[in-house]
Structure formats: structure tokens, C-alpha cells
PDB file of C-alpha atoms in Angstrom:
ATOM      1  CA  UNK K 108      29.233  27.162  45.126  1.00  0.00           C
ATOM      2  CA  UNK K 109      28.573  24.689  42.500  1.00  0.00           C
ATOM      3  CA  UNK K 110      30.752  21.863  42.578  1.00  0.00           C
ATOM      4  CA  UNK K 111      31.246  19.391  39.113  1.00  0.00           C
ATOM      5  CA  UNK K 112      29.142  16.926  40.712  1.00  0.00           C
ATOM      6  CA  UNK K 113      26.164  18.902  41.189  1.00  0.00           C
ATOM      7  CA  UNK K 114      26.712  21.050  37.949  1.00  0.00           C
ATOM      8  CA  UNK K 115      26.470  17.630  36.150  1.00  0.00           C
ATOM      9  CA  UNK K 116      23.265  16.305  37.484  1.00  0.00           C
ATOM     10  CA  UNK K 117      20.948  16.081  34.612  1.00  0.00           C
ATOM     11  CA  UNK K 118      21.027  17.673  31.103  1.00  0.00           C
ATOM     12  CA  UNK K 119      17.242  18.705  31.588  1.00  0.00           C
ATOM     13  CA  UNK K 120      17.040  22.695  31.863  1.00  0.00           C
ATOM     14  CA  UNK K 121      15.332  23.779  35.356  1.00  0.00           C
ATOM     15  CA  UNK K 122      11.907  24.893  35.295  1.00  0.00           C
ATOM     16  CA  UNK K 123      11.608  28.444  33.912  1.00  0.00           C
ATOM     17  CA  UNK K 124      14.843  28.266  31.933  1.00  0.00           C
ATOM     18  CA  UNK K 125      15.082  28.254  27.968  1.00  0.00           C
ATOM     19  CA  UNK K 126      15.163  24.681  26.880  1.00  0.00           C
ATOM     20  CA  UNK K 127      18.876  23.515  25.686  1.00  0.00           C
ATOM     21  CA  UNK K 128      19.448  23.151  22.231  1.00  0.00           C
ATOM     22  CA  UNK K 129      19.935  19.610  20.771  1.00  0.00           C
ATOM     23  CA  UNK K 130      23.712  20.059  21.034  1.00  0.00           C
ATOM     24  CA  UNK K 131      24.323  21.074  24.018  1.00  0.00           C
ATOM     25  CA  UNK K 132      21.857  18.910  25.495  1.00  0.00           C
ATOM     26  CA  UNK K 133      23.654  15.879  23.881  1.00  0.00           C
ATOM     27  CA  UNK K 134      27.271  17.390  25.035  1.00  0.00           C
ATOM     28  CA  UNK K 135      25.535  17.865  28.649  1.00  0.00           C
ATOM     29  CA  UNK K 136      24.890  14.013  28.659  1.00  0.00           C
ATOM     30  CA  UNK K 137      27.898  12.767  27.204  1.00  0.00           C
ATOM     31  CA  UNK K 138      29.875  14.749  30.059  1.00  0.00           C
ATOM     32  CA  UNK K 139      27.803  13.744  32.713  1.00  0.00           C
ATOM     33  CA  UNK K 140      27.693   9.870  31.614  1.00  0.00           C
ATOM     34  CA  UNK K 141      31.788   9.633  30.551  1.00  0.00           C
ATOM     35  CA  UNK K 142      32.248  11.267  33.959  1.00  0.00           C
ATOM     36  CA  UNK K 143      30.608   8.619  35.849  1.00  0.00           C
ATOM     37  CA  UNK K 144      31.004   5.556  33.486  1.00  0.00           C
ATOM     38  CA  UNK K 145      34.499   6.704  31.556  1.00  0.00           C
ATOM     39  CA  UNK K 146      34.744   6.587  27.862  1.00  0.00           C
ATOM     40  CA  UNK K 147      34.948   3.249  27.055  1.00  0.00           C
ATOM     41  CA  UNK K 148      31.723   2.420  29.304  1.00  0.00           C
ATOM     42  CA  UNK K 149      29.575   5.281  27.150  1.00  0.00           C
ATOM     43  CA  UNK K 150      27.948   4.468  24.152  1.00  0.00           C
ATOM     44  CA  UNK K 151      26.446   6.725  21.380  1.00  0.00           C
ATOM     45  CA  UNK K 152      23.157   4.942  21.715  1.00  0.00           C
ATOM     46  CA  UNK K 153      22.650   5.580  25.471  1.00  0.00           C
ATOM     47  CA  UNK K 154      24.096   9.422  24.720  1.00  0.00           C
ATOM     48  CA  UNK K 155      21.620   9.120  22.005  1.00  0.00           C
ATOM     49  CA  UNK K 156      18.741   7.604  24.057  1.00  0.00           C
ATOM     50  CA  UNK K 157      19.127   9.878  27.203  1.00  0.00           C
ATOM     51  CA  UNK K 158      19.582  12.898  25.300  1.00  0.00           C
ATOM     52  CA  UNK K 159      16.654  12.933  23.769  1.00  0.00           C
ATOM     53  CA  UNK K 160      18.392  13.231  20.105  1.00  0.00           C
ATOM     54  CA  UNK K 161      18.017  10.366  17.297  1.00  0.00           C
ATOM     55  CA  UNK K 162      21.175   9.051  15.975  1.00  0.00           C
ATOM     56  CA  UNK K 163      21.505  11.282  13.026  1.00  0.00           C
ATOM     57  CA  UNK K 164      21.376  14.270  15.326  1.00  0.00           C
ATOM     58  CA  UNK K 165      24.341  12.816  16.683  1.00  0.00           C
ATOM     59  CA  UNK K 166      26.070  12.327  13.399  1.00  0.00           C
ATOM     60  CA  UNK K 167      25.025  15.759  11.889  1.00  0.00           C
ATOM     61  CA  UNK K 168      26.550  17.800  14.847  1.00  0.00           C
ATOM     62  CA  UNK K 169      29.777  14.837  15.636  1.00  0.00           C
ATOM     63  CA  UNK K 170      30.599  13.659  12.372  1.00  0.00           C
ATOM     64  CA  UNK K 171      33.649  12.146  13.695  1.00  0.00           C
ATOM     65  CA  UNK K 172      31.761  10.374  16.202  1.00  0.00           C
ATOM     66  CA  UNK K 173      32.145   9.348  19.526  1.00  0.00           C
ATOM     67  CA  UNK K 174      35.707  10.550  19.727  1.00  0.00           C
ATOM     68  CA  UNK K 175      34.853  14.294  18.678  1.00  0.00           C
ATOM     69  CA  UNK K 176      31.596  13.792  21.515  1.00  0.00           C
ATOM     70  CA  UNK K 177      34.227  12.935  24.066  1.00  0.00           C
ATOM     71  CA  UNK K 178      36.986  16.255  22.938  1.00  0.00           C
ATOM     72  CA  UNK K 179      32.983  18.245  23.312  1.00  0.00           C
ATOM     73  CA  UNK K 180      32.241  16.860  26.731  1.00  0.00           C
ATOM     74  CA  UNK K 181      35.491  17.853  28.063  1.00  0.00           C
ATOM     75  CA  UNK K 182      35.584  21.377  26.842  1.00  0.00           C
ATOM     76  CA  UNK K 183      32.223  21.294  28.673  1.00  0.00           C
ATOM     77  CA  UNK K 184      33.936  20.431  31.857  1.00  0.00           C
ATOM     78  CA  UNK K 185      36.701  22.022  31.123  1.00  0.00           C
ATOM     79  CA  UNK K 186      34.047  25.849  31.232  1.00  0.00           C
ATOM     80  CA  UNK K 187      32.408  24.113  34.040  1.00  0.00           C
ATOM     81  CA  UNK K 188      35.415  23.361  36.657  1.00  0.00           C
ATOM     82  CA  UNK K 189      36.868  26.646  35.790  1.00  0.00           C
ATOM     83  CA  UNK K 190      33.631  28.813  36.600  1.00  0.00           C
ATOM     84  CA  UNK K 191      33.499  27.251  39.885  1.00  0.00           C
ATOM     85  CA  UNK K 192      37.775  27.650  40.427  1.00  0.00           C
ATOM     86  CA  UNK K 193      37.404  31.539  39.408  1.00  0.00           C
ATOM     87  CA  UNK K 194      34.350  31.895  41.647  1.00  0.00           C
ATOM     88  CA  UNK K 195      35.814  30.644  44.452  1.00  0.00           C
ATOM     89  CA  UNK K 196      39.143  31.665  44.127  1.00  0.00           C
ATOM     90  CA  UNK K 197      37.556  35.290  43.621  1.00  0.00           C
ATOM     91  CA  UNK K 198      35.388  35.087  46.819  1.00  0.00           C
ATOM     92  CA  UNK K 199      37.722  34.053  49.196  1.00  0.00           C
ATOM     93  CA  UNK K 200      40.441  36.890  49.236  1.00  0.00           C
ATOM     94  CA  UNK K 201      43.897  34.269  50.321  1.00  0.00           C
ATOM     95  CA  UNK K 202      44.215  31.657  47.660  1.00  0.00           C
ATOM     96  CA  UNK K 203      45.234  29.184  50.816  1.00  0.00           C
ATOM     97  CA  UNK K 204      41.947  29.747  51.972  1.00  0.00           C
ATOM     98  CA  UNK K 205      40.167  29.512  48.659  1.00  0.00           C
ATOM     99  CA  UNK K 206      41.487  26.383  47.533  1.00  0.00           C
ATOM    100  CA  UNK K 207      41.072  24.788  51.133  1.00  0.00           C
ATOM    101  CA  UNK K 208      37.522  25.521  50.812  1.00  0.00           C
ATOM    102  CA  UNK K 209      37.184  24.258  47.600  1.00  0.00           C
ATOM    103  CA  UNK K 210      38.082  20.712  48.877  1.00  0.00           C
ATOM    104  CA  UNK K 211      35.614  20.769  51.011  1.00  0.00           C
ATOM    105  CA  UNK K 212      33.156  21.301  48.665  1.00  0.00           C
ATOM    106  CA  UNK K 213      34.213  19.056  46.030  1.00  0.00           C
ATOM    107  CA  UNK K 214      34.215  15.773  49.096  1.00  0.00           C
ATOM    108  CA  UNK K 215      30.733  17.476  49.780  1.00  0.00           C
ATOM    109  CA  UNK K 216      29.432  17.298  46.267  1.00  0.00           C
ATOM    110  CA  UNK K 217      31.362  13.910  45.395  1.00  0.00           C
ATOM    111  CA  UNK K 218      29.947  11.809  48.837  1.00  0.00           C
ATOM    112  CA  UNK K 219      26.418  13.629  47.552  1.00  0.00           C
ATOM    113  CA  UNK K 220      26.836  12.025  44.051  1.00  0.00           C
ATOM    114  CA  UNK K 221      27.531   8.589  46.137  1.00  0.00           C
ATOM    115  CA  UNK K 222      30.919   9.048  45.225  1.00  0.00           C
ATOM    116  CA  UNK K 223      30.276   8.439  41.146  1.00  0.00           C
ATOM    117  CA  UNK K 224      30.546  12.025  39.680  1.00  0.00           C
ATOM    118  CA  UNK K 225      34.596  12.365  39.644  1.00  0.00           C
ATOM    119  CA  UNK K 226      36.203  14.791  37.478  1.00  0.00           C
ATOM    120  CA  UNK K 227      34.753  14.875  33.931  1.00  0.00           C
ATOM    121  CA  UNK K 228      38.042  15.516  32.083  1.00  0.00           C
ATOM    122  CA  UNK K 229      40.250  12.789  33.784  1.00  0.00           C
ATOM    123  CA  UNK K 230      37.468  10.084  33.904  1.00  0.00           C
ATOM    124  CA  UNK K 231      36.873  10.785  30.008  1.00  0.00           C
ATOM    125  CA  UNK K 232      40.356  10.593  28.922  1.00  0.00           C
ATOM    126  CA  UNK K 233      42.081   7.926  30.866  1.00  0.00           C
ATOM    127  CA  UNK K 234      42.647   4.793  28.860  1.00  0.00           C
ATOM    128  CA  UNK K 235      42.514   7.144  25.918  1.00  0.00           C
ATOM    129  CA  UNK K 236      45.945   7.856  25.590  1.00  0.00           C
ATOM    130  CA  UNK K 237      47.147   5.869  22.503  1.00  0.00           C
ATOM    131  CA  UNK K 238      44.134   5.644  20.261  1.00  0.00           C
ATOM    132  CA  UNK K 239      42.487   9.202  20.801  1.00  0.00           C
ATOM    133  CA  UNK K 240      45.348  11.849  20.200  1.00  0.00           C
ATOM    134  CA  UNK K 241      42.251  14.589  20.229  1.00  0.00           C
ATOM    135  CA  UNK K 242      40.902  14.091  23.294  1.00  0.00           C
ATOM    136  CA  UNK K 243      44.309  13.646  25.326  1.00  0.00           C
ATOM    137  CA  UNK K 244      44.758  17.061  24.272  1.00  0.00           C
ATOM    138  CA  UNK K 245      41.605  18.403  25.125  1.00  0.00           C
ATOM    139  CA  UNK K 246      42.501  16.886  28.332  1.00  0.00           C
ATOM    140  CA  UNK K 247      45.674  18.790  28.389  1.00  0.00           C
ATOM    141  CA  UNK K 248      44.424  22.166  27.641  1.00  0.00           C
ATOM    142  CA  UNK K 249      41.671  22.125  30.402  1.00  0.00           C
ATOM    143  CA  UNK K 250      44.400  21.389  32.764  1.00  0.00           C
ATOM    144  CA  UNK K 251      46.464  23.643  31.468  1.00  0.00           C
ATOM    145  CA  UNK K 252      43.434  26.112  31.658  1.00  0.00           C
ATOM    146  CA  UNK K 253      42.437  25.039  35.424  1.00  0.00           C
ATOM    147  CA  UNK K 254      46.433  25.814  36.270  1.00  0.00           C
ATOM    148  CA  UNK K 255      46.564  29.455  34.783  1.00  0.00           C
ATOM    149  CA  UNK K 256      43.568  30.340  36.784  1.00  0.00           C
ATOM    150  CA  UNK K 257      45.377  29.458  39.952  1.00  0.00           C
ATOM    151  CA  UNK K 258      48.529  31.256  38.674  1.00  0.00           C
ATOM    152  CA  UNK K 259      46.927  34.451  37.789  1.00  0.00           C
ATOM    153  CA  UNK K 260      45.264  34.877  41.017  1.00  0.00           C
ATOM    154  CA  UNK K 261      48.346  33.876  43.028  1.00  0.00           C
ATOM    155  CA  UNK K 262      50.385  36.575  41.254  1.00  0.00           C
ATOM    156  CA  UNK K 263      47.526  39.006  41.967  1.00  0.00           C
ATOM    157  CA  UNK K 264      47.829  38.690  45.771  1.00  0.00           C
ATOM    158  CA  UNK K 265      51.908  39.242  45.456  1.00  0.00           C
ATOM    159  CA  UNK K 266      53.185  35.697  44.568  1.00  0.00           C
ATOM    160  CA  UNK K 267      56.522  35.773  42.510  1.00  0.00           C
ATOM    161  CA  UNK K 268      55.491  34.356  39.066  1.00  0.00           C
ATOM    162  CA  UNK K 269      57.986  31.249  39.434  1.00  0.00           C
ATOM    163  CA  UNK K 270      56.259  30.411  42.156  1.00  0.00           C
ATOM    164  CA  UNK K 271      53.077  31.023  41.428  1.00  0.00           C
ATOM    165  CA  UNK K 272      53.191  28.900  38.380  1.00  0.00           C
ATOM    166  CA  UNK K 273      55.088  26.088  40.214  1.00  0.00           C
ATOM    167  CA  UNK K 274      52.059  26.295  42.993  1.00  0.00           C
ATOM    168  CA  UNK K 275      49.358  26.235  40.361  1.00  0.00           C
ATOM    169  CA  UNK K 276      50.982  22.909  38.638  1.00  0.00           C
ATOM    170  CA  UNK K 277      50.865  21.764  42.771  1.00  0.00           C
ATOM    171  CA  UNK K 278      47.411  22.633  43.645  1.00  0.00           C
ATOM    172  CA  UNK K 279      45.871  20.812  40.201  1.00  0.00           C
ATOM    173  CA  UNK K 280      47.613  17.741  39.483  1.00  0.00           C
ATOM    174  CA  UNK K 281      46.871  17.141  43.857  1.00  0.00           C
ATOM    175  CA  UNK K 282      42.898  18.081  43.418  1.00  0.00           C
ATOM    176  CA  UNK K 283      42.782  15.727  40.609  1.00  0.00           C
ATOM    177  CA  UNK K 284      44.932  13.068  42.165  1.00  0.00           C
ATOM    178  CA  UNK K 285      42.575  13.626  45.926  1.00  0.00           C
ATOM    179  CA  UNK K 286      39.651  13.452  44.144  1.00  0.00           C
ATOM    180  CA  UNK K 287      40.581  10.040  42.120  1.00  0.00           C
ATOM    181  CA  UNK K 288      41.584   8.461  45.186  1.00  0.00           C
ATOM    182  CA  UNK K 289      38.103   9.890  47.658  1.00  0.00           C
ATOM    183  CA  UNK K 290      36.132   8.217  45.049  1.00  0.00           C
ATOM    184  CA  UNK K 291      38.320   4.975  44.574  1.00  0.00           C
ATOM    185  CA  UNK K 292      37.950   4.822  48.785  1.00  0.00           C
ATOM    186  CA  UNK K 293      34.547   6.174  49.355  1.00  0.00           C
ATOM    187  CA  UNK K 294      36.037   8.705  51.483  1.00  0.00           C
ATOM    188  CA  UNK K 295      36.442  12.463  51.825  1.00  0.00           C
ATOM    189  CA  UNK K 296      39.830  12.370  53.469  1.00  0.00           C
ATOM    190  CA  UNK K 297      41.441  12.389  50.439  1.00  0.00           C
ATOM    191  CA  UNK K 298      40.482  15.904  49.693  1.00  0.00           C
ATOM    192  CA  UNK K 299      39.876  16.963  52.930  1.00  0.00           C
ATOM    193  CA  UNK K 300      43.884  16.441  53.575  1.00  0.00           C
ATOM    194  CA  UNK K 301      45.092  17.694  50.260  1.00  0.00           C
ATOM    195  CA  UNK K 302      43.178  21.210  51.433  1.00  0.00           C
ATOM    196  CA  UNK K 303      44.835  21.315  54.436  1.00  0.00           C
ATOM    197  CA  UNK K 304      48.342  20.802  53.542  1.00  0.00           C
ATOM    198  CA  UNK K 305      47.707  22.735  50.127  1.00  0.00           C
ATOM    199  CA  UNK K 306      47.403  25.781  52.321  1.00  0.00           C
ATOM    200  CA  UNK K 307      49.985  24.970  54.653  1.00  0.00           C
ATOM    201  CA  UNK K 308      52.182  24.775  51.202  1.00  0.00           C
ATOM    202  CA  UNK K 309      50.635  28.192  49.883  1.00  0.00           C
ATOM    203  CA  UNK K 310      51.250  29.918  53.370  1.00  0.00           C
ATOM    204  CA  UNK K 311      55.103  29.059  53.384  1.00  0.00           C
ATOM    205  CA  UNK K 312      56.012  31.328  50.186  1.00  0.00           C
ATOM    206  CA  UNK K 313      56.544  34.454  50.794  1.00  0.00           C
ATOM    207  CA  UNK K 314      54.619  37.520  49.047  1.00  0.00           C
ATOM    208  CA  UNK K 315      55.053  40.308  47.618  1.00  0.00           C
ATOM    209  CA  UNK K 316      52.902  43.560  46.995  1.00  0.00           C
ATOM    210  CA  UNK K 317      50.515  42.702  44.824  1.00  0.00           C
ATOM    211  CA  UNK K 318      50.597  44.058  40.533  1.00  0.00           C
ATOM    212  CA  UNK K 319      48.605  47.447  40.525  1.00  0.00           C
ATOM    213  CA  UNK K 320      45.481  46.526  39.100  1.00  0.00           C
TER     214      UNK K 320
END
């Protein structure tokens, strides 16, 4: 499985692949450098510059600028993080199970990143919250997004839906609080822990028989 980190390695298509188009390729790069150097450290230039777009590319597809950029590069992340939740959460058949292994590969793919490529969504809107009304709600609705995910599968496998959506809020605002604080300490304990007593959490409700499909 993917993890964000490695899904936000470079903007460049792999060999063999259709070349991005000049949006997405300068979306791609504002994601990947707001994730590592948060919005207020990214410039349009060095979007601009590592893209490969000129300024007025920039301008004709973000008229609004930087700001409307930022609410584009956490959609991105926003599609990203959830392909790799509803992958994993799909392969692994107990959501316990799922979400431990999930921490493991998100310490693997941050300490791999030398503990730089965070989550794209949190790292682009904190310090945000007063000035940029859009993007704290982009923020919001990938969240929001990332939460129903876990909800839906926990009420497939029998969970009662109070629960399930209580556990969902759980699991997310802990990965994204476990994966600040592995990267603030150069550590995978963080999110090696928060797997381990996630499950123990998600193994204490009790279940139900799962909707009919």
C-alpha cells in the first residue's frame, strides 16, 4: 500500500505513463511542497518553478491565487489519503486490524520521507485559520471525508451506527494527531502506539450481524 508520503514524491509521471497535464502537475507540487514546508513556507514562484508552468499558467487555472492552489492541493490529498484508507480498510477484513496496519505503514513511509512528508491537509491548513476561510473548509471536508470511510466500513462488519461514527471521529483526529507528533519527534512510536490501542478500542464494542449487502 501506498502511503501519503510515497504517493507525494514527485509530480513527474513514471516512465510509460501519459504525461500530467499542466494543472494537475502544478496541484501535484503545491501538495507535495505545502505538505512538507506548510503554507506560509510555499511560494507561487517555487510552485511555479518546480512545476514546470510559467506564472500565467498559474494565474489562468488559480485566479484567486495562492489561496485557491492551497483549497486544490488539499482536495488532492484529500482523493489521495482516502484511496489508500478504502484500500486498506477493504483488504484487511476487521477494521482493528486494518487501521493497525495502516500505522505501520504510514511510520514506514513517514521515517522513509526522513520524517518531512506529514499529512498534506493538516500541514497546509494550520496557521490558516483566520485569514483563509476556503481552505479551513477544504480541510474540514477531507476530514470529514476520511471519517465516513471509517464509519461505513465499521457498520458493514456489524458496528451499531452510534458507535461506528463515534469510532471513526476516534480513529482520525488520533492518526492525524500520531502522525504530527512521529514527525515533531523523529519517531515511529507515535503511530506505532496509536495502532495498537486503536484496535484494542475497536475490539471492546460489541458487533452486530453485519447490513445484508
Amino acid at each position: 500500500m501506498k502511503t501519503k508520503a510515497q504517493q507525494h514524491e514527485s509530480a513527474a509521471p513514471a516512465a510509460g505513463t501519459t504525461p500530467l497535464g499542466t494543472r494537475e502537475r502544478i496541484v501535484r507540487t503545491a501538495s507535495r511542497l505545502m505538505q512538507r514546508q506548510g503554507y506560509d513556507g510555499t511560494g507561487i514562484k517555487q510552485i511555479s518553478t518546480e512545476a514546470g508552468a510559467t506564472l500565467g499558467s498559474m494565474y489562468h487555472f488559480f485566479p484567486g491565487g495562492k489561496q485557491e492552489l492551497a483549497v486544490a492541493a488539499i482536495r488532492h490529498g484529500d482523493g489521495e489519503f482516502a484511496d489508500v484508507l478504502r484500500d486498506v480498510l477493504a483488504a484487511e477484513p476487521d477494521p482493528g486490524a486494518a487501521i493497525r496496519e495502516l500505522t505501520r505503514s504510514l511510520a514506514e513511509g513517514l521515517r522513509a520521507s526522513d520524517w518531512v512528508d506529514g499529512c498534506p491537509v493538516t500541514a497546509t491548513a494550520l496557521g490558516t485559520a483566520t485569514g483563509a476561510p476556503d481552505i479551513q473548509s477544504a480541510a474540514a471536508e477531507a476530514f470529514a471525508h476520511w471519517r465516513e470511510l471509517v464509519r461505513v466500513r465499521l457498520v458493514e462488519v456489524g458496528f451499531a451506527e452510534t458507535d461506528a461514527e463515534g469510532l471513526a471521529q476516534t480513529v482520525i483526529s488520533t492518526l492525524e494527531g500520531a502522525e504530527l507528533a512521529a514527525q515533531v519527534s523523529r519517531s515511529e512510536q507515535p503511530l506505532l502506539l496509536a495502532g495498537v490501542h486503536l484496535t484494542r478500542l475497536i475490539d471492546t464494542y460489541e458487533r452486530g450481524t453485519a447490513p445484508a449487502g
